[in-house]
Amino acid sequence: MKKLGTLTITALLLISITVFTLQNSQIVVIKLLFWEAEASLSMILFTVFSTAILITVIAIIPTIYHLKKLRDQSQKKVKSLVKESEKLSEPEAKNIMAEGQVEK
């Protein structure tokens, strides 16, 4: 059922792209300072959209690596705390709780 949903969404997306391309096939002129180019409107829009996605992905990559580094550090800290808590024997833990060093 999941594959059918994915296939349906993919087919609808491809049909939409095809209809968009056929309806926007006019040739337009792009001018930027002393540079001039001619291309179909759909190709220009596709190129601009793809470039924007690429720039966004490149901009997000450092954040992703930073978050992964923080996650790894947190996991190491949790593992060390779990090992430390396992080392405490039951009477030691009760003494610590009784002294009020750790809140419940």
Coordinates of N, CA, C and O in Angstrom, one line a residue:
M1 N 0.8 -1.2 0.0 CA 0.0 0.0 0.0 C 0.9 1.3 0.0 O 0.6 2.2 -0.7
K2 N 2.0 1.2 0.8 CA 2.9 2.3 0.8 C 3.5 2.6 -0.5 O 3.7 3.7 -0.9
K3 N 3.9 1.5 -1.2 CA 4.5 1.7 -2.5 C 3.5 2.3 -3.5 O 3.9 3.1 -4.4
L4 N 2.3 1.9 -3.4 CA 1.2 2.5 -4.3 C 1.1 4.0 -4.1 O 1.0 4.7 -5.1
G5 N 1.1 4.4 -2.8 CA 1.0 5.8 -2.5 C 2.2 6.6 -3.1 O 2.1 7.7 -3.7
T6 N 3.4 6.0 -2.9 CA 4.6 6.7 -3.4 C 4.6 6.7 -4.9 O 4.9 7.8 -5.5
L7 N 4.2 5.6 -5.6 CA 4.1 5.6 -7.0 C 3.0 6.6 -7.5 O 3.3 7.3 -8.5
T8 N 1.9 6.8 -6.8 CA 0.9 7.7 -7.2 C 1.4 9.2 -7.1 O 1.2 10.0 -8.0
I9 N 2.1 9.5 -6.0 CA 2.6 10.8 -5.8 C 3.7 11.1 -6.9 O 3.7 12.2 -7.5
T10 N 4.5 10.2 -7.2 CA 5.5 10.3 -8.2 C 4.9 10.6 -9.6 O 5.3 11.5 -10.3
A11 N 3.9 9.8 -9.9 CA 3.2 10.0 -11.2 C 2.6 11.3 -11.3 O 2.7 12.0 -12.3
L12 N 1.9 11.8 -10.2 CA 1.3 13.1 -10.2 C 2.3 14.2 -10.4 O 2.1 15.2 -11.1
L13 N 3.4 14.1 -9.7 CA 4.5 15.1 -9.8 C 5.0 15.1 -11.2 O 5.2 16.2 -11.8
L14 N 5.3 14.0 -11.8 CA 5.8 14.0 -13.2 C 4.8 14.6 -14.2 O 5.2 15.3 -15.1
I15 N 3.5 14.2 -14.0 CA 2.5 14.8 -14.9 C 2.4 16.3 -14.7 O 2.3 17.1 -15.7
S16 N 2.5 16.8 -13.5 CA 2.5 18.2 -13.2 C 3.7 18.9 -13.9 O 3.5 20.0 -14.5
I17 N 4.8 18.3 -13.8 CA 6.0 18.9 -14.4 C 5.9 19.0 -15.9 O 6.2 20.0 -16.5
T18 N 5.4 17.9 -16.5 CA 5.2 17.9 -17.9 C 4.2 18.9 -18.4 O 4.4 19.6 -19.4
V19 N 3.1 19.0 -17.7 CA 2.1 20.1 -18.0 C 2.7 21.5 -17.9 O 2.5 22.3 -18.8
F20 N 3.4 21.7 -16.8 CA 4.1 23.0 -16.6 C 5.0 23.3 -17.7 O 5.0 24.4 -18.3
T21 N 5.8 22.3 -18.1 CA 6.8 22.5 -19.2 C 6.1 22.8 -20.5 O 6.5 23.7 -21.3
L22 N 5.1 22.1 -20.8 CA 4.4 22.3 -22.1 C 3.7 23.7 -22.1 O 3.6 24.3 -23.2
Q23 N 3.2 24.1 -21.0 CA 2.4 25.4 -21.0 C 3.4 26.6 -20.9 O 2.9 27.7 -21.2
N24 N 4.6 26.4 -20.6 CA 5.6 27.5 -20.4 C 6.8 27.3 -21.3 O 7.9 27.5 -20.8
S25 N 6.6 27.0 -22.5 CA 7.7 26.7 -23.4 C 8.1 27.9 -24.3 O 9.0 27.8 -25.2
Q26 N 7.5 29.1 -24.0 CA 7.9 30.3 -24.7 C 9.4 30.6 -24.5 O 9.9 30.4 -23.4
I27 N 10.0 31.2 -25.5 CA 11.4 31.6 -25.4 C 11.4 33.0 -24.8 O 10.7 33.9 -25.2
V28 N 12.2 33.1 -23.8 CA 12.4 34.5 -23.1 C 13.8 34.8 -23.1 O 14.7 34.0 -23.2
V29 N 14.1 36.1 -23.0 CA 15.4 36.7 -23.0 C 15.8 37.1 -21.6 O 15.0 37.8 -21.0
I30 N 16.9 36.6 -21.2 CA 17.4 37.0 -19.8 C 18.6 37.9 -20.0 O 19.5 37.6 -20.8
K31 N 18.5 39.1 -19.4 CA 19.6 40.1 -19.5 C 20.2 40.3 -18.1 O 19.4 40.5 -17.1
L32 N 21.5 40.3 -18.0 CA 22.2 40.6 -16.7 C 23.5 41.4 -17.1 O 24.4 40.8 -17.6
L33 N 23.4 42.6 -16.8 CA 24.5 43.6 -17.1 C 24.7 43.5 -18.6 O 23.9 43.9 -19.4
F34 N 25.9 43.0 -19.0 CA 26.3 42.9 -20.4 C 26.0 41.5 -21.0 O 26.4 41.2 -22.1
W35 N 25.4 40.7 -20.2 CA 25.2 39.3 -20.7 C 23.8 39.1 -21.0 O 22.9 39.6 -20.4
E36 N 23.5 38.3 -22.1 CA 22.2 38.1 -22.6 C 22.0 36.6 -23.0 O 22.9 36.1 -23.7
A37 N 20.9 36.0 -22.7 CA 20.7 34.6 -23.0 C 19.2 34.4 -23.4 O 18.4 35.1 -22.8
E38 N 19.0 33.4 -24.3 CA 17.6 33.1 -24.6 C 17.4 31.6 -24.2 O 18.2 30.7 -24.5
A39 N 16.3 31.3 -23.6 CA 15.9 30.0 -23.2 C 14.4 29.9 -23.0 O 13.8 30.9 -22.8
S40 N 13.9 28.7 -22.9 CA 12.5 28.6 -22.6 C 12.2 28.9 -21.1 O 13.1 28.7 -20.2
L41 N 11.0 29.5 -20.9 CA 10.7 29.9 -19.5 C 10.8 28.8 -18.5 O 11.3 28.9 -17.4
S42 N 10.3 27.6 -18.9 CA 10.3 26.5 -18.0 C 11.7 26.0 -17.6 O 12.0 25.7 -16.5
M43 N 12.6 26.1 -18.6 CA 14.0 25.7 -18.3 C 14.7 26.7 -17.4 O 15.4 26.4 -16.5
I44 N 14.4 28.0 -17.6 CA 14.9 29.0 -16.7 C 14.4 28.9 -15.3 O 15.2 28.9 -14.3
L45 N 13.1 28.6 -15.1 CA 12.5 28.4 -13.8 C 13.1 27.2 -13.1 O 13.4 27.2 -11.9
F46 N 13.3 26.1 -13.9 CA 13.8 24.9 -13.4 C 15.3 25.1 -12.9 O 15.7 24.7 -11.8
T47 N 16.0 25.8 -13.7 CA 17.4 26.1 -13.4 C 17.5 27.0 -12.1 O 18.3 26.7 -11.2
V48 N 16.7 28.0 -12.0 CA 16.7 28.9 -10.8 C 16.3 28.1 -9.6 O 16.9 28.2 -8.5
F49 N 15.3 27.3 -9.7 CA 14.8 26.5 -8.6 C 15.8 25.5 -8.1 O 16.1 25.3 -6.9
S50 N 16.5 24.8 -9.1 CA 17.5 23.8 -8.7 C 18.7 24.5 -8.1 O 19.3 24.0 -7.1
T51 N 19.1 25.6 -8.6 CA 20.2 26.4 -8.0 C 19.9 26.8 -6.6 O 20.7 26.7 -5.7
A52 N 18.7 27.2 -6.3 CA 18.3 27.6 -5.0 C 18.3 26.5 -4.0 O 18.8 26.6 -2.9
I53 N 17.9 25.3 -4.5 CA 17.9 24.1 -3.6 C 19.4 23.7 -3.3 O 19.8 23.4 -2.2
L54 N 20.3 23.8 -4.3 CA 21.7 23.5 -4.2 C 22.3 24.4 -3.2 O 23.1 24.0 -2.3
I55 N 22.1 25.7 -3.3 CA 22.7 26.7 -2.4 C 22.1 26.4 -0.9 O 22.9 26.5 0.0
T56 N 20.9 26.1 -0.8 CA 20.3 25.8 0.5 C 21.0 24.6 1.1 O 21.3 24.6 2.3
V57 N 21.1 23.5 0.4 CA 21.8 22.3 0.9 C 23.2 22.6 1.3 O 23.6 22.2 2.4
I58 N 23.9 23.4 0.5 CA 25.3 23.7 0.9 C 25.4 24.6 2.1 O 26.2 24.4 3.0
A59 N 24.4 25.4 2.3 CA 24.4 26.3 3.5 C 24.0 25.5 4.7 O 24.4 25.9 5.8
I60 N 23.2 24.4 4.6 CA 22.8 23.7 5.8 C 23.8 22.6 6.2 O 23.8 22.2 7.4
I61 N 24.7 22.2 5.4 CA 25.7 21.2 5.7 C 26.5 21.4 7.0 O 26.6 20.6 7.8
P62 N 27.1 22.6 7.2 CA 27.8 22.9 8.4 C 26.9 22.7 9.7 O 27.4 22.2 10.7
T63 N 25.7 23.1 9.6 CA 24.8 23.0 10.7 C 24.5 21.5 11.0 O 24.5 21.1 12.2
I64 N 24.4 20.7 10.0 CA 24.1 19.2 10.2 C 25.3 18.6 10.9 O 25.2 17.8 11.8
Y65 N 26.6 18.9 10.4 CA 27.7 18.4 11.0 C 27.9 18.8 12.5 O 28.3 18.0 13.3
H66 N 27.6 20.1 12.8 CA 27.6 20.6 14.1 C 26.7 19.8 15.0 O 27.0 19.4 16.1
L67 N 25.4 19.6 14.6 CA 24.4 18.9 15.3 C 24.8 17.5 15.6 O 24.6 16.9 16.6
K68 N 25.4 16.8 14.6 CA 25.9 15.4 14.7 C 27.0 15.4 15.8 O 27.0 14.4 16.6
K69 N 27.9 16.4 15.8 CA 28.9 16.4 16.7 C 28.4 16.6 18.2 O 28.8 15.9 19.1
L70 N 27.4 17.5 18.3 CA 26.8 17.6 19.6 C 26.0 16.4 20.1 O 26.1 16.0 21.2
R71 N 25.4 15.7 19.1 CA 24.7 14.4 19.5 C 25.7 13.4 20.0 O 25.4 12.7 20.9
D72 N 26.8 13.3 19.3 CA 27.8 12.3 19.6 C 28.4 12.6 21.0 O 28.6 11.7 21.9
Q73 N 28.6 13.9 21.3 CA 29.1 14.3 22.6 C 28.1 13.9 23.7 O 28.5 13.5 24.8
S74 N 26.9 14.2 23.4 CA 25.8 13.9 24.4 C 25.7 12.4 24.7 O 25.5 12.0 25.8
Q75 N 25.8 11.6 23.6 CA 25.7 10.2 23.8 C 26.8 9.7 24.6 O 26.7 8.8 25.5
K76 N 28.0 10.2 24.4 CA 29.2 9.8 25.2 C 29.0 10.2 26.7 O 29.3 9.4 27.6
K77 N 28.4 11.4 26.9 CA 28.2 11.8 28.3 C 27.2 10.9 28.9 O 27.3 10.5 30.1
V78 N 26.1 10.6 28.2 CA 25.1 9.7 28.8 C 25.7 8.3 29.1 O 25.4 7.8 30.2
K79 N 26.5 7.8 28.2 CA 27.1 6.5 28.5 C 28.0 6.5 29.7 O 28.0 5.6 30.5
S80 N 28.8 7.6 29.9 CA 29.6 7.7 31.0 C 28.8 7.9 32.3 O 29.2 7.3 33.3
L81 N 27.7 8.6 32.3 CA 26.9 8.7 33.4 C 26.2 7.4 33.8 O 26.0 7.1 35.0
V82 N 25.8 6.7 32.8 CA 25.2 5.4 33.1 C 26.2 4.4 33.7 O 25.9 3.7 34.7
K83 N 27.4 4.4 33.2 CA 28.5 3.6 33.8 C 28.7 4.0 35.2 O 28.9 3.2 36.1
E84 N 28.8 5.3 35.5 CA 29.0 5.8 36.8 C 27.9 5.4 37.8 O 28.1 5.0 38.9
S85 N 26.7 5.5 37.3 CA 25.5 5.1 38.2 C 25.5 3.6 38.4 O 25.1 3.2 39.5
E86 N 26.0 2.8 37.5 CA 26.0 1.4 37.7 C 27.1 1.0 38.7 O 27.0 0.0 39.4
K87 N 28.2 1.8 38.8 CA 29.2 1.6 39.7 C 28.8 1.8 41.2 O 29.3 1.2 42.1
L88 N 27.8 2.7 41.4 CA 27.4 3.0 42.7 C 26.6 1.8 43.2 O 25.7 1.2 42.5
S89 N 26.9 1.4 44.4 CA 26.2 0.2 45.0 C 24.9 0.8 45.6 O 24.7 2.0 45.8
E90 N 24.0 -0.1 45.9 CA 22.7 0.3 46.4 C 22.8 1.1 47.7 O 22.2 2.1 47.9
P91 N 23.6 0.7 48.7 CA 23.8 1.4 49.9 C 24.3 2.8 49.7 O 23.9 3.8 50.3
E92 N 25.3 2.9 48.8 CA 25.9 4.3 48.5 C 24.9 5.2 47.9 O 24.8 6.4 48.2
A93 N 24.0 4.7 47.0 CA 23.0 5.5 46.4 C 22.0 6.0 47.4 O 21.6 7.1 47.4
K94 N 21.7 5.1 48.4 CA 20.7 5.5 49.4 C 21.3 6.5 50.3 O 20.6 7.5 50.7
N95 N 22.6 6.4 50.6 CA 23.3 7.4 51.4 C 23.3 8.8 50.7 O 23.1 9.8 51.3
I96 N 23.6 8.8 49.4 CA 23.6 10.0 48.7 C 22.2 10.7 48.7 O 22.0 11.9 48.9
M97 N 21.2 9.8 48.5 CA 19.8 10.3 48.4 C 19.4 10.9 49.8 O 18.8 11.9 49.9
A98 N 19.9 10.2 50.9 CA 19.5 10.6 52.2 C 20.2 11.9 52.6 O 19.6 12.8 53.3
E99 N 21.4 12.1 52.1 CA 22.1 13.4 52.4 C 21.6 14.5 51.6 O 21.9 15.7 51.8
G100 N 20.8 14.3 50.6 CA 20.2 15.4 49.8 C 21.0 15.9 48.7 O 20.8 17.0 48.2
Q101 N 22.1 15.1 48.3 CA 22.9 15.5 47.3 C 22.3 15.4 45.9 O 22.6 16.2 45.0
V102 N 21.4 14.5 45.8 CA 20.6 14.3 44.6 C 19.2 14.4 44.8 O 18.6 13.8 45.7
E103 N 18.5 15.2 44.0 CA 17.0 15.3 44.2 C 16.3 14.2 43.5 O 16.8 13.7 42.5
K104 N 15.2 13.8 44.0 CA 14.4 12.7 43.4 C 13.7 13.2 42.2 O 13.4 14.3 42.0

